[in-house]
Amino acid sequence: MGFTLAAAGLTMVAAAGPAAAGTVSLTYSCSVGGTTVAYPGAVTITAPATAKAGDVVTLQVDLEREPHAAQDIPAHAITGQLTIGLGGAGTGSVQAAGLTNLQAVPKGGAVVLSGSTSATLSTAGDVTFTPAGLQVAFNGAAATCSPVGAVAPAATTTVS
């Protein structure tokens, strides 16, 4: 199946401080057509460094994984959804649905899935953003993926 997971990014919709990016390396265990496959990858989240309680932040998601594409992949051929867990002063999770590869990828090239979602930051304190479950569809096959082991937060926003 040759899809690639990339990085997740967060940006503030309401007035926010400067953006800060973080990348987390992780391995996903993916169930594809009755087979379980391990896919190492990276998730990058770009989040505002600061926000105010009640602000809505936009979560820009980009996912990349190794190995690279096993075949040529047309633009928008891969779709996905990433769950992003909110921790620290934040609770719950948000879904970054509609992820896709925005550009065609040649065989051997890096596949990056991109998309966005939003989250409301309700409570003062440090809110962390951690990549969690992933669903990906490509070429008629669907994969449901879970992180293997503990995953560190990819970004933190200080909410006042």
PDB file of C-alpha atoms in Angstrom, residues 32-150:
ATOM      1  CA  VAL A  32      -4.926  -3.147   6.430  1.00  0.00           C
ATOM      2  CA  GLY A  33      -7.113  -5.873   4.896  1.00  0.00           C
ATOM      3  CA  GLY A  34      -6.602  -8.264   7.808  1.00  0.00           C
ATOM      4  CA  THR A  35      -2.852  -7.653   7.979  1.00  0.00           C
ATOM      5  CA  THR A  36      -1.088  -5.575  10.625  1.00  0.00           C
ATOM      6  CA  VAL A  37       1.791  -3.426   9.414  1.00  0.00           C
ATOM      7  CA  ALA A  38       4.108  -1.089  11.360  1.00  0.00           C
ATOM      8  CA  TYR A  39       4.654   2.352   9.818  1.00  0.00           C
ATOM      9  CA  PRO A  40       7.253   4.639  11.415  1.00  0.00           C
ATOM     10  CA  GLY A  41       6.662   8.304  10.768  1.00  0.00           C
ATOM     11  CA  ALA A  42       6.666  11.833  12.060  1.00  0.00           C
ATOM     12  CA  VAL A  43       3.953  14.268  13.054  1.00  0.00           C
ATOM     13  CA  THR A  44       4.696  17.982  13.146  1.00  0.00           C
ATOM     14  CA  ILE A  45       2.335  20.356  14.897  1.00  0.00           C
ATOM     15  CA  THR A  46       2.635  24.115  14.574  1.00  0.00           C
ATOM     16  CA  ALA A  47       0.709  25.783  17.381  1.00  0.00           C
ATOM     17  CA  PRO A  48       0.483  29.318  18.689  1.00  0.00           C
ATOM     18  CA  ALA A  49       2.894  29.844  21.560  1.00  0.00           C
ATOM     19  CA  THR A  50       0.153  31.696  23.482  1.00  0.00           C
ATOM     20  CA  ALA A  51      -3.627  32.131  23.373  1.00  0.00           C
ATOM     21  CA  LYS A  52      -6.428  33.437  25.582  1.00  0.00           C
ATOM     22  CA  ALA A  53      -9.038  31.220  27.257  1.00  0.00           C
ATOM     23  CA  GLY A  54     -11.948  30.825  24.855  1.00  0.00           C
ATOM     24  CA  ASP A  55      -9.817  31.235  21.719  1.00  0.00           C
ATOM     25  CA  VAL A  56     -10.361  28.852  18.823  1.00  0.00           C
ATOM     26  CA  VAL A  57      -7.186  27.492  17.242  1.00  0.00           C
ATOM     27  CA  THR A  58      -6.955  26.022  13.766  1.00  0.00           C
ATOM     28  CA  LEU A  59      -5.089  22.722  13.638  1.00  0.00           C
ATOM     29  CA  GLN A  60      -3.129  22.337  10.394  1.00  0.00           C
ATOM     30  CA  VAL A  61      -2.114  18.689  10.062  1.00  0.00           C
ATOM     31  CA  ASP A  62       0.732  17.239   7.983  1.00  0.00           C
ATOM     32  CA  LEU A  63       1.746  13.556   8.253  1.00  0.00           C
ATOM     33  CA  GLU A  64       4.803  11.817   6.774  1.00  0.00           C
ATOM     34  CA  ARG A  65       6.079   8.255   7.127  1.00  0.00           C
ATOM     35  CA  GLU A  66       8.882   5.978   5.988  1.00  0.00           C
ATOM     36  CA  PRO A  67       9.383   4.213   3.657  1.00  0.00           C
ATOM     37  CA  HIS A  68       8.440   6.580   0.866  1.00  0.00           C
ATOM     38  CA  ALA A  69       5.870   5.896  -1.868  1.00  0.00           C
ATOM     39  CA  ALA A  70       6.087   2.429  -3.428  1.00  0.00           C
ATOM     40  CA  GLN A  71       4.399   3.721  -6.606  1.00  0.00           C
ATOM     41  CA  ASP A  72       3.432   6.965  -8.332  1.00  0.00           C
ATOM     42  CA  ILE A  73       0.550   8.568  -6.425  1.00  0.00           C
ATOM     43  CA  PRO A  74      -1.741  11.178  -7.995  1.00  0.00           C
ATOM     44  CA  ALA A  75      -2.609  14.321  -6.027  1.00  0.00           C
ATOM     45  CA  HIS A  76      -5.517  13.823  -3.609  1.00  0.00           C
ATOM     46  CA  ALA A  77      -5.377  10.013  -4.014  1.00  0.00           C
ATOM     47  CA  ILE A  78      -4.777   9.366  -0.316  1.00  0.00           C
ATOM     48  CA  THR A  79      -7.230  10.538   2.319  1.00  0.00           C
ATOM     49  CA  GLY A  80      -7.016  10.363   6.078  1.00  0.00           C
ATOM     50  CA  GLN A  81      -8.190  11.462   9.482  1.00  0.00           C
ATOM     51  CA  LEU A  82      -5.969  12.060  12.519  1.00  0.00           C
ATOM     52  CA  THR A  83      -7.114  12.244  16.126  1.00  0.00           C
ATOM     53  CA  ILE A  84      -5.234  14.878  18.127  1.00  0.00           C
ATOM     54  CA  GLY A  85      -5.423  14.546  21.906  1.00  0.00           C
ATOM     55  CA  LEU A  86      -5.527  17.673  24.070  1.00  0.00           C
ATOM     56  CA  GLY A  87      -3.657  17.368  27.355  1.00  0.00           C
ATOM     57  CA  GLY A  88      -2.457  19.463  30.262  1.00  0.00           C
ATOM     58  CA  ALA A  89      -5.042  22.229  30.726  1.00  0.00           C
ATOM     59  CA  GLY A  90      -6.920  20.870  27.694  1.00  0.00           C
ATOM     60  CA  THR A  91      -9.127  17.793  27.641  1.00  0.00           C
ATOM     61  CA  GLY A  92     -10.637  15.587  24.977  1.00  0.00           C
ATOM     62  CA  SER A  93      -9.598  15.313  21.375  1.00  0.00           C
ATOM     63  CA  VAL A  94     -10.310  16.762  17.944  1.00  0.00           C
ATOM     64  CA  GLN A  95     -10.476  15.065  14.552  1.00  0.00           C
ATOM     65  CA  ALA A  96      -8.453  16.410  11.650  1.00  0.00           C
ATOM     66  CA  ALA A  97     -10.597  14.950   8.856  1.00  0.00           C
ATOM     67  CA  GLY A  98     -10.065  15.455   5.149  1.00  0.00           C
ATOM     68  CA  LEU A  99      -6.304  14.969   5.179  1.00  0.00           C
ATOM     69  CA  THR A 100      -4.923  14.368   1.684  1.00  0.00           C
ATOM     70  CA  ASN A 101      -1.748  14.483  -0.375  1.00  0.00           C
ATOM     71  CA  LEU A 102      -2.011  17.888  -2.027  1.00  0.00           C
ATOM     72  CA  GLN A 103       0.550  17.111  -4.735  1.00  0.00           C
ATOM     73  CA  ALA A 104       1.313  14.120  -6.941  1.00  0.00           C
ATOM     74  CA  VAL A 105       4.112  11.971  -5.526  1.00  0.00           C
ATOM     75  CA  PRO A 106       6.571  10.071  -7.735  1.00  0.00           C
ATOM     76  CA  LYS A 107       7.618   6.539  -6.786  1.00  0.00           C
ATOM     77  CA  GLY A 108      10.189   6.847  -3.997  1.00  0.00           C
ATOM     78  CA  GLY A 109       8.995  10.340  -3.041  1.00  0.00           C
ATOM     79  CA  ALA A 110       7.778  11.491   0.345  1.00  0.00           C
ATOM     80  CA  VAL A 111       4.002  11.498   0.774  1.00  0.00           C
ATOM     81  CA  VAL A 112       2.679  14.277   2.978  1.00  0.00           C
ATOM     82  CA  LEU A 113      -0.972  14.312   4.011  1.00  0.00           C
ATOM     83  CA  SER A 114      -2.269  17.765   4.915  1.00  0.00           C
ATOM     84  CA  GLY A 115      -5.488  19.138   6.348  1.00  0.00           C
ATOM     85  CA  SER A 116      -6.914  21.073   9.266  1.00  0.00           C
ATOM     86  CA  THR A 117      -9.371  21.164  12.140  1.00  0.00           C
ATOM     87  CA  SER A 118      -9.988  23.505  15.079  1.00  0.00           C
ATOM     88  CA  ALA A 119     -10.160  23.345  18.863  1.00  0.00           C
ATOM     89  CA  THR A 120     -11.467  25.702  21.518  1.00  0.00           C
ATOM     90  CA  LEU A 121      -8.993  26.342  24.351  1.00  0.00           C
ATOM     91  CA  SER A 122     -11.234  26.867  27.374  1.00  0.00           C
ATOM     92  CA  THR A 123      -8.942  26.708  30.399  1.00  0.00           C
ATOM     93  CA  ALA A 124      -5.858  28.704  31.370  1.00  0.00           C
ATOM     94  CA  GLY A 125      -2.613  26.744  31.539  1.00  0.00           C
ATOM     95  CA  ASP A 126      -0.444  24.798  29.117  1.00  0.00           C
ATOM     96  CA  VAL A 127      -2.457  22.847  26.525  1.00  0.00           C
ATOM     97  CA  THR A 128      -0.568  20.068  24.753  1.00  0.00           C
ATOM     98  CA  PHE A 129      -1.382  18.573  21.350  1.00  0.00           C
ATOM     99  CA  THR A 130      -0.528  14.892  20.861  1.00  0.00           C
ATOM    100  CA  PRO A 131      -1.063  12.792  17.724  1.00  0.00           C
ATOM    101  CA  ALA A 132      -3.205   9.709  18.349  1.00  0.00           C
ATOM    102  CA  GLY A 133      -5.272   7.374  16.134  1.00  0.00           C
ATOM    103  CA  LEU A 134      -5.121   7.596  12.357  1.00  0.00           C
ATOM    104  CA  GLN A 135      -7.317   6.350   9.525  1.00  0.00           C
ATOM    105  CA  VAL A 136      -6.003   6.341   5.955  1.00  0.00           C
ATOM    106  CA  ALA A 137      -7.562   5.271   2.639  1.00  0.00           C
ATOM    107  CA  PHE A 138      -5.685   4.683  -0.611  1.00  0.00           C
ATOM    108  CA  ASN A 139      -6.381   2.755  -3.792  1.00  0.00           C
ATOM    109  CA  GLY A 140      -9.507   1.080  -2.384  1.00  0.00           C
ATOM    110  CA  ALA A 141      -7.811  -0.042   0.839  1.00  0.00           C
ATOM    111  CA  ALA A 142      -8.470   1.440   4.262  1.00  0.00           C
ATOM    112  CA  ALA A 143      -6.080   1.333   7.204  1.00  0.00           C
ATOM    113  CA  THR A 144      -6.907   1.916  10.854  1.00  0.00           C
ATOM    114  CA  CYS A 145      -3.785   2.850  12.791  1.00  0.00           C
ATOM    115  CA  SER A 146      -2.850   3.252  16.445  1.00  0.00           C
ATOM    116  CA  PRO A 147       0.393   4.626  17.876  1.00  0.00           C
ATOM    117  CA  VAL A 148       2.758   2.020  19.312  1.00  0.00           C
ATOM    118  CA  GLY A 149       3.830   2.998  22.832  1.00  0.00           C
ATOM    119  CA  ALA A 150       3.617   6.384  24.488  1.00  0.00           C
TER     120      ALA A 150
END
